[in-house]
Amino acid sequence: MKLLRGASLALLILIVIAWFVLPGIVESRNNKVLHSPPYHVSAAAEALNKNLIVADLHADSLLWKRDLLKRSSRGHVDLPRLQEGNVAIQAFTLVTTSPRHLNIYKNSDSSDMIRWLALVQGWPPRTWSSPKQRALYEAEKLHNFAANSGGKLVIIKSRSDLERFLAARQPGQVAGFLGTEGAQPLEGKLDNLNDLFFAGIRMMAPTHFTDTAVAGAAAGVNKRGLTDLGRRWVRAMEAKHMVIDLAHASPATLRDVTAIATRPLIVSHTGVKGTCNNPRNLSDDELRAVAKTGGVIGIGLWETATCGTDARAAVKAMRYAVSIVSIDHVALGSDFDGAVTAPFDASGWPLVTDALLKEGFSEQDIRKIMGENVVRILKTDLPE
Ligand SMILES: [Zn+2]
């Protein structure tokens, strides 16, 4: 009896550890920051950053077990840190599958680490084996945060939401919009797009690290382009005024989508081969093809994107992209909380403003890169 009681107690302790401690350990190991706040910038950069509309096209923060309304010592994004960075618009991108031994060359979908993450973080059973349910659950989390934020966090789903938000933005107010990393939540059926749209999702990429029923991924196995379903998906996305995000797409997929798209495209988080030559980043021709649709390219902060470890390296990539496609097509795409080591957290955006000033960009150009280009695209792409 005594032994049984001892065993039950040990099991209880294990469950408590698993529930409260493990998610924190897992996230701390995945989302590291090279330099912790506070961040110091020039007075000019600080003043300018306060006056910008800062818009970031990519953060995977909803994947982790954190209250995004509270400041955390782990990860990169939460409301207080977005407020300190003066972020006005934050894309919250939903990760629904991720292979083991993630790499930028070749990944098959035979393993899935998000299943384990869902278990460790206590996600509901419906999410354990369904990418669609994972996307819906993560979207619900953002809606709950917004509902409990006292109006500080709002979700934009339409052009009018965005216009209203920008016209009446209070200090410290942040707008989120929802996207998915890859078309995995479709689970191979275009009908599922309706449920995802209904959940507030307004952006979707054809692939994440692995190939999908829609298209081939840059780091997938077959490197193919759009499938027949993928062509129908492009048309359905455009009809619904959902934004197509070509981050992680294979070169063939990028070519296929840019050839048939009739609306501006986004690459939410990437680097450029011109400053950091690897298969994760875009070639000059790919930059041009996206810009030709009127779209924007979000430049990332992590080392695989920039081949550097600071804001200067990201600004170097921005300078290069601007030289290829002009100032109107370059934006921010941090990949915060995306299982990457970031040079700084979301409160550190003034460091990029500072680096852009030092690089010699004009105030007008900095406004465009830091957010106004994204505003333009959302005003064009989102539903009325
Ligand atoms: Zn990604």
Short mmCIF file of N, CA and C in Angstrom, two decimals, residues 251-369:
data_model
loop_
_atom_site.label_atom_id
_atom_site.label_comp_id
_atom_site.label_asym_id
_atom_site.label_seq_id
_atom_site.Cartn_x
_atom_site.Cartn_y
_atom_site.Cartn_z
N PRO A 251 11.61 26.57 -55.81
CA PRO A 251 11.71 27.47 -56.97
C PRO A 251 10.62 27.19 -58.00
N ALA A 252 10.28 25.90 -58.23
CA ALA A 252 9.24 25.57 -59.21
C ALA A 252 7.87 26.08 -58.75
N THR A 253 7.59 25.97 -57.45
CA THR A 253 6.31 26.47 -56.93
C THR A 253 6.24 27.99 -57.06
N LEU A 254 7.34 28.65 -56.71
CA LEU A 254 7.36 30.11 -56.82
C LEU A 254 7.12 30.54 -58.27
N ARG A 255 7.75 29.81 -59.19
CA ARG A 255 7.59 30.13 -60.61
C ARG A 255 6.13 29.92 -61.03
N ASP A 256 5.55 28.78 -60.63
CA ASP A 256 4.16 28.47 -61.01
C ASP A 256 3.18 29.48 -60.45
N VAL A 257 3.34 29.84 -59.16
CA VAL A 257 2.38 30.75 -58.53
C VAL A 257 2.51 32.16 -59.11
N THR A 258 3.76 32.63 -59.26
CA THR A 258 3.92 34.00 -59.80
C THR A 258 3.40 34.08 -61.24
N ALA A 259 3.43 32.94 -61.96
CA ALA A 259 2.95 32.96 -63.36
C ALA A 259 1.43 33.09 -63.45
N ILE A 260 0.70 32.57 -62.46
CA ILE A 260 -0.77 32.60 -62.59
C ILE A 260 -1.46 33.57 -61.62
N ALA A 261 -0.72 34.11 -60.66
CA ALA A 261 -1.35 34.99 -59.67
C ALA A 261 -1.80 36.29 -60.32
N THR A 262 -2.96 36.76 -59.89
CA THR A 262 -3.44 38.04 -60.41
C THR A 262 -3.46 39.09 -59.30
N ARG A 263 -3.06 38.70 -58.08
CA ARG A 263 -3.03 39.64 -56.96
C ARG A 263 -1.61 39.67 -56.36
N PRO A 264 -1.30 40.71 -55.58
CA PRO A 264 0.06 40.80 -55.01
C PRO A 264 0.38 39.61 -54.10
N LEU A 265 1.60 39.10 -54.21
CA LEU A 265 2.06 37.97 -53.40
C LEU A 265 3.00 38.45 -52.31
N ILE A 266 3.10 37.63 -51.26
CA ILE A 266 4.00 37.95 -50.16
C ILE A 266 4.99 36.81 -50.00
N VAL A 267 6.23 37.15 -49.64
CA VAL A 267 7.12 36.13 -49.08
C VAL A 267 7.35 36.60 -47.65
N SER A 268 6.75 35.89 -46.70
CA SER A 268 6.63 36.46 -45.35
C SER A 268 7.94 36.48 -44.58
N HIS A 269 8.85 35.53 -44.85
CA HIS A 269 10.13 35.53 -44.12
C HIS A 269 11.17 34.80 -44.96
N THR A 270 12.19 35.53 -45.32
CA THR A 270 13.24 34.96 -46.19
C THR A 270 14.51 35.78 -46.09
N GLY A 271 15.57 35.27 -46.71
CA GLY A 271 16.76 36.06 -46.95
C GLY A 271 16.94 36.16 -48.45
N VAL A 272 18.03 36.79 -48.88
CA VAL A 272 18.29 36.89 -50.33
C VAL A 272 19.64 36.24 -50.63
N LYS A 273 19.67 35.50 -51.74
CA LYS A 273 20.92 34.82 -52.11
C LYS A 273 22.06 35.83 -52.32
N GLY A 274 21.69 37.05 -52.71
CA GLY A 274 22.68 38.10 -52.98
C GLY A 274 23.57 38.41 -51.79
N THR A 275 23.07 38.20 -50.56
CA THR A 275 23.93 38.42 -49.38
C THR A 275 24.13 37.15 -48.57
N CYS A 276 23.34 36.12 -48.88
CA CYS A 276 23.44 34.89 -48.08
C CYS A 276 22.95 33.72 -48.95
N ASN A 277 23.90 33.09 -49.63
CA ASN A 277 23.56 32.14 -50.69
C ASN A 277 23.31 30.73 -50.15
N ASN A 278 22.03 30.40 -49.94
CA ASN A 278 21.65 29.02 -49.57
C ASN A 278 20.24 28.76 -50.07
N PRO A 279 19.80 27.49 -50.08
CA PRO A 279 18.50 27.15 -50.70
C PRO A 279 17.28 27.74 -49.99
N ARG A 280 17.47 28.28 -48.78
CA ARG A 280 16.33 28.87 -48.06
C ARG A 280 16.00 30.27 -48.60
N ASN A 281 16.96 30.89 -49.30
CA ASN A 281 16.83 32.30 -49.66
C ASN A 281 16.52 32.52 -51.14
N LEU A 282 16.04 33.72 -51.48
CA LEU A 282 15.53 33.99 -52.83
C LEU A 282 16.63 34.50 -53.77
N SER A 283 16.55 34.04 -55.03
CA SER A 283 17.45 34.54 -56.07
C SER A 283 16.93 35.90 -56.56
N ASP A 284 17.76 36.59 -57.33
CA ASP A 284 17.35 37.89 -57.87
C ASP A 284 16.09 37.74 -58.74
N ASP A 285 16.07 36.70 -59.57
CA ASP A 285 14.90 36.49 -60.45
C ASP A 285 13.64 36.23 -59.63
N GLU A 286 13.78 35.50 -58.53
CA GLU A 286 12.62 35.23 -57.67
C GLU A 286 12.12 36.52 -57.01
N LEU A 287 13.06 37.36 -56.58
CA LEU A 287 12.68 38.66 -56.00
C LEU A 287 11.88 39.46 -57.04
N ARG A 288 12.39 39.47 -58.27
CA ARG A 288 11.72 40.23 -59.35
C ARG A 288 10.33 39.68 -59.64
N ALA A 289 10.21 38.33 -59.65
CA ALA A 289 8.92 37.72 -59.97
C ALA A 289 7.86 38.07 -58.92
N VAL A 290 8.25 38.12 -57.66
CA VAL A 290 7.30 38.48 -56.59
C VAL A 290 6.95 39.96 -56.69
N ALA A 291 7.97 40.80 -56.90
CA ALA A 291 7.74 42.25 -56.99
C ALA A 291 6.82 42.59 -58.17
N LYS A 292 6.95 41.82 -59.26
CA LYS A 292 6.15 42.07 -60.45
C LYS A 292 4.65 41.94 -60.19
N THR A 293 4.29 41.13 -59.19
CA THR A 293 2.86 40.99 -58.84
C THR A 293 2.40 42.17 -57.98
N GLY A 294 3.32 43.06 -57.65
CA GLY A 294 3.00 44.17 -56.74
C GLY A 294 3.26 43.79 -55.29
N GLY A 295 3.83 42.62 -55.07
CA GLY A 295 3.97 42.07 -53.72
C GLY A 295 5.13 42.59 -52.91
N VAL A 296 5.34 41.98 -51.73
CA VAL A 296 6.46 42.36 -50.85
C VAL A 296 7.22 41.14 -50.36
N ILE A 297 8.48 41.40 -50.03
CA ILE A 297 9.38 40.36 -49.53
C ILE A 297 9.80 40.75 -48.12
N GLY A 298 9.43 39.90 -47.16
CA GLY A 298 9.77 40.16 -45.75
C GLY A 298 11.15 39.58 -45.45
N ILE A 299 12.08 40.45 -45.08
CA ILE A 299 13.45 40.01 -44.81
C ILE A 299 13.58 39.57 -43.34
N GLY A 300 14.14 38.38 -43.17
CA GLY A 300 14.25 37.79 -41.83
C GLY A 300 15.44 38.29 -41.05
N LEU A 301 15.52 37.84 -39.79
CA LEU A 301 16.58 38.29 -38.89
C LEU A 301 17.54 37.18 -38.50
N TRP A 302 17.13 35.93 -38.72
CA TRP A 302 17.93 34.80 -38.22
C TRP A 302 19.10 34.52 -39.16
N GLU A 303 20.06 33.74 -38.66
CA GLU A 303 21.35 33.63 -39.35
C GLU A 303 21.26 32.99 -40.74
N THR A 304 20.37 31.99 -40.92
CA THR A 304 20.26 31.36 -42.24
C THR A 304 19.73 32.35 -43.27
N ALA A 305 18.98 33.35 -42.82
CA ALA A 305 18.44 34.35 -43.74
C ALA A 305 19.46 35.42 -44.07
N THR A 306 20.29 35.79 -43.09
CA THR A 306 21.14 36.98 -43.30
C THR A 306 22.64 36.68 -43.35
N CYS A 307 23.02 35.44 -42.97
CA CYS A 307 24.45 35.11 -42.82
C CYS A 307 25.11 36.07 -41.83
N GLY A 308 24.34 36.57 -40.88
CA GLY A 308 24.89 37.46 -39.86
C GLY A 308 24.11 37.28 -38.57
N THR A 309 24.46 38.05 -37.56
CA THR A 309 23.81 37.87 -36.26
C THR A 309 23.37 39.20 -35.66
N ASP A 310 23.08 40.19 -36.51
CA ASP A 310 22.62 41.46 -35.95
C ASP A 310 21.71 42.19 -36.95
N ALA A 311 21.20 43.33 -36.52
CA ALA A 311 20.29 44.13 -37.36
C ALA A 311 21.00 44.58 -38.64
N ARG A 312 22.31 44.82 -38.54
CA ARG A 312 23.06 45.29 -39.72
C ARG A 312 23.03 44.27 -40.86
N ALA A 313 23.12 42.98 -40.49
CA ALA A 313 23.11 41.92 -41.51
C ALA A 313 21.74 41.89 -42.21
N ALA A 314 20.66 42.09 -41.44
CA ALA A 314 19.32 42.12 -42.04
C ALA A 314 19.19 43.33 -42.96
N VAL A 315 19.73 44.47 -42.52
CA VAL A 315 19.64 45.70 -43.33
C VAL A 315 20.48 45.56 -44.60
N LYS A 316 21.56 44.83 -44.52
CA LYS A 316 22.36 44.55 -45.73
C LYS A 316 21.51 43.78 -46.75
N ALA A 317 20.76 42.79 -46.26
CA ALA A 317 19.86 42.03 -47.16
C ALA A 317 18.76 42.93 -47.71
N MET A 318 18.26 43.84 -46.87
CA MET A 318 17.22 44.79 -47.33
C MET A 318 17.79 45.70 -48.42
N ARG A 319 18.99 46.22 -48.17
CA ARG A 319 19.64 47.10 -49.15
C ARG A 319 19.80 46.37 -50.50
N TYR A 320 20.20 45.10 -50.42
CA TYR A 320 20.38 44.32 -51.65
C TYR A 320 19.04 44.13 -52.36
N ALA A 321 18.01 43.73 -51.59
CA ALA A 321 16.67 43.50 -52.18
C ALA A 321 16.16 44.79 -52.83
N VAL A 322 16.36 45.93 -52.15
CA VAL A 322 15.92 47.21 -52.70
C VAL A 322 16.64 47.48 -54.03
N SER A 323 17.91 47.13 -54.11
CA SER A 323 18.68 47.38 -55.35
C SER A 323 18.15 46.53 -56.51
N ILE A 324 17.50 45.41 -56.20
CA ILE A 324 16.96 44.55 -57.26
C ILE A 324 15.52 44.90 -57.62
N VAL A 325 14.69 45.17 -56.58
CA VAL A 325 13.24 45.32 -56.85
C VAL A 325 12.65 46.67 -56.45
N SER A 326 13.44 47.58 -55.95
CA SER A 326 13.02 48.92 -55.51
C SER A 326 12.42 48.91 -54.11
N ILE A 327 12.35 50.08 -53.56
CA ILE A 327 11.98 50.29 -52.15
C ILE A 327 10.55 49.83 -51.84
N ASP A 328 9.69 49.76 -52.88
CA ASP A 328 8.27 49.46 -52.64
C ASP A 328 7.98 47.98 -52.35
N HIS A 329 9.00 47.13 -52.42
CA HIS A 329 8.72 45.69 -52.33
C HIS A 329 9.50 44.98 -51.22
N VAL A 330 10.02 45.75 -50.28
CA VAL A 330 10.82 45.16 -49.20
C VAL A 330 10.16 45.46 -47.86
N ALA A 331 10.14 44.44 -46.99
CA ALA A 331 9.43 44.57 -45.71
C ALA A 331 10.14 43.74 -44.64
N LEU A 332 9.52 43.66 -43.45
CA LEU A 332 10.09 42.91 -42.32
C LEU A 332 9.44 41.54 -42.21
N GLY A 333 10.24 40.52 -41.99
CA GLY A 333 9.71 39.16 -41.79
C GLY A 333 10.56 38.42 -40.78
N SER A 334 10.37 38.74 -39.50
CA SER A 334 11.33 38.34 -38.46
C SER A 334 11.53 36.84 -38.29
N ASP A 335 10.42 36.07 -38.40
CA ASP A 335 10.41 34.65 -37.97
C ASP A 335 10.62 34.53 -36.47
N PHE A 336 10.20 35.53 -35.71
CA PHE A 336 10.26 35.44 -34.25
C PHE A 336 9.48 34.20 -33.78
N ASP A 337 9.99 33.58 -32.75
CA ASP A 337 9.37 32.39 -32.14
C ASP A 337 9.23 31.24 -33.12
N GLY A 338 10.02 31.26 -34.20
CA GLY A 338 9.93 30.22 -35.21
C GLY A 338 11.01 29.16 -35.05
N ALA A 339 11.34 28.82 -33.80
CA ALA A 339 12.42 27.87 -33.53
C ALA A 339 13.73 28.36 -34.15
N VAL A 340 13.98 29.66 -34.00
CA VAL A 340 15.23 30.25 -34.47
C VAL A 340 15.88 31.05 -33.34
N THR A 341 17.17 31.28 -33.48
CA THR A 341 17.85 32.19 -32.57
C THR A 341 17.80 33.57 -33.21
N ALA A 342 17.14 34.52 -32.52
CA ALA A 342 17.00 35.87 -33.07
C ALA A 342 18.05 36.77 -32.43
N PRO A 343 18.54 37.78 -33.19
CA PRO A 343 19.53 38.69 -32.59
C PRO A 343 18.96 39.51 -31.43
N PHE A 344 17.63 39.79 -31.50
CA PHE A 344 16.95 40.56 -30.44
C PHE A 344 15.50 40.13 -30.45
N ASP A 345 14.74 40.54 -29.43
CA ASP A 345 13.32 40.18 -29.42
C ASP A 345 12.48 41.31 -30.01
N ALA A 346 11.13 41.19 -29.93
CA ALA A 346 10.26 42.14 -30.63
C ALA A 346 10.37 43.57 -30.10
N SER A 347 10.96 43.73 -28.92
CA SER A 347 11.14 45.10 -28.41
C SER A 347 12.34 45.77 -29.09
N GLY A 348 13.07 45.01 -29.91
CA GLY A 348 14.31 45.53 -30.50
C GLY A 348 14.18 46.09 -31.90
N TRP A 349 12.94 46.28 -32.40
CA TRP A 349 12.81 46.82 -33.77
C TRP A 349 13.51 48.18 -33.97
N PRO A 350 13.61 49.03 -32.92
CA PRO A 350 14.36 50.28 -33.13
C PRO A 350 15.81 50.04 -33.59
N LEU A 351 16.36 48.86 -33.28
CA LEU A 351 17.72 48.54 -33.76
C LEU A 351 17.76 48.50 -35.29
N VAL A 352 16.67 48.00 -35.91
CA VAL A 352 16.61 47.95 -37.37
C VAL A 352 16.44 49.37 -37.93
N THR A 353 15.57 50.15 -37.29
CA THR A 353 15.41 51.56 -37.70
C THR A 353 16.77 52.27 -37.65
N ASP A 354 17.50 52.02 -36.57
CA ASP A 354 18.82 52.62 -36.38
C ASP A 354 19.77 52.18 -37.50
N ALA A 355 19.78 50.87 -37.78
CA ALA A 355 20.68 50.34 -38.82
C ALA A 355 20.29 50.87 -40.21
N LEU A 356 18.99 51.06 -40.45
CA LEU A 356 18.54 51.61 -41.74
C LEU A 356 19.00 53.06 -41.88
N LEU A 357 18.92 53.84 -40.78
CA LEU A 357 19.40 55.22 -40.81
C LEU A 357 20.90 55.24 -41.10
N LYS A 358 21.64 54.37 -40.41
CA LYS A 358 23.10 54.33 -40.59
C LYS A 358 23.47 53.91 -42.02
N GLU A 359 22.61 53.09 -42.63
CA GLU A 359 22.83 52.62 -44.00
C GLU A 359 22.53 53.73 -45.02
N GLY A 360 21.95 54.85 -44.54
CA GLY A 360 21.72 56.00 -45.43
C GLY A 360 20.34 56.04 -46.06
N PHE A 361 19.41 55.18 -45.62
CA PHE A 361 18.04 55.24 -46.15
C PHE A 361 17.35 56.52 -45.67
N SER A 362 16.51 57.09 -46.53
CA SER A 362 15.76 58.29 -46.14
C SER A 362 14.62 57.90 -45.21
N GLU A 363 14.06 58.90 -44.53
CA GLU A 363 12.94 58.63 -43.61
C GLU A 363 11.78 58.00 -44.37
N GLN A 364 11.52 58.50 -45.57
CA GLN A 364 10.41 57.98 -46.37
C GLN A 364 10.64 56.50 -46.73
N ASP A 365 11.87 56.17 -47.08
CA ASP A 365 12.19 54.78 -47.42
C ASP A 365 12.06 53.87 -46.19
N ILE A 366 12.51 54.39 -45.07
CA ILE A 366 12.44 53.59 -43.83
C ILE A 366 10.97 53.31 -43.48
N ARG A 367 10.11 54.30 -43.66
CA ARG A 367 8.68 54.09 -43.41
C ARG A 367 8.13 52.95 -44.25
N LYS A 368 8.56 52.90 -45.50
CA LYS A 368 8.06 51.85 -46.39
C LYS A 368 8.53 50.47 -45.95
N ILE A 369 9.83 50.34 -45.71
CA ILE A 369 10.37 49.02 -45.32
C ILE A 369 9.79 48.57 -43.98
#
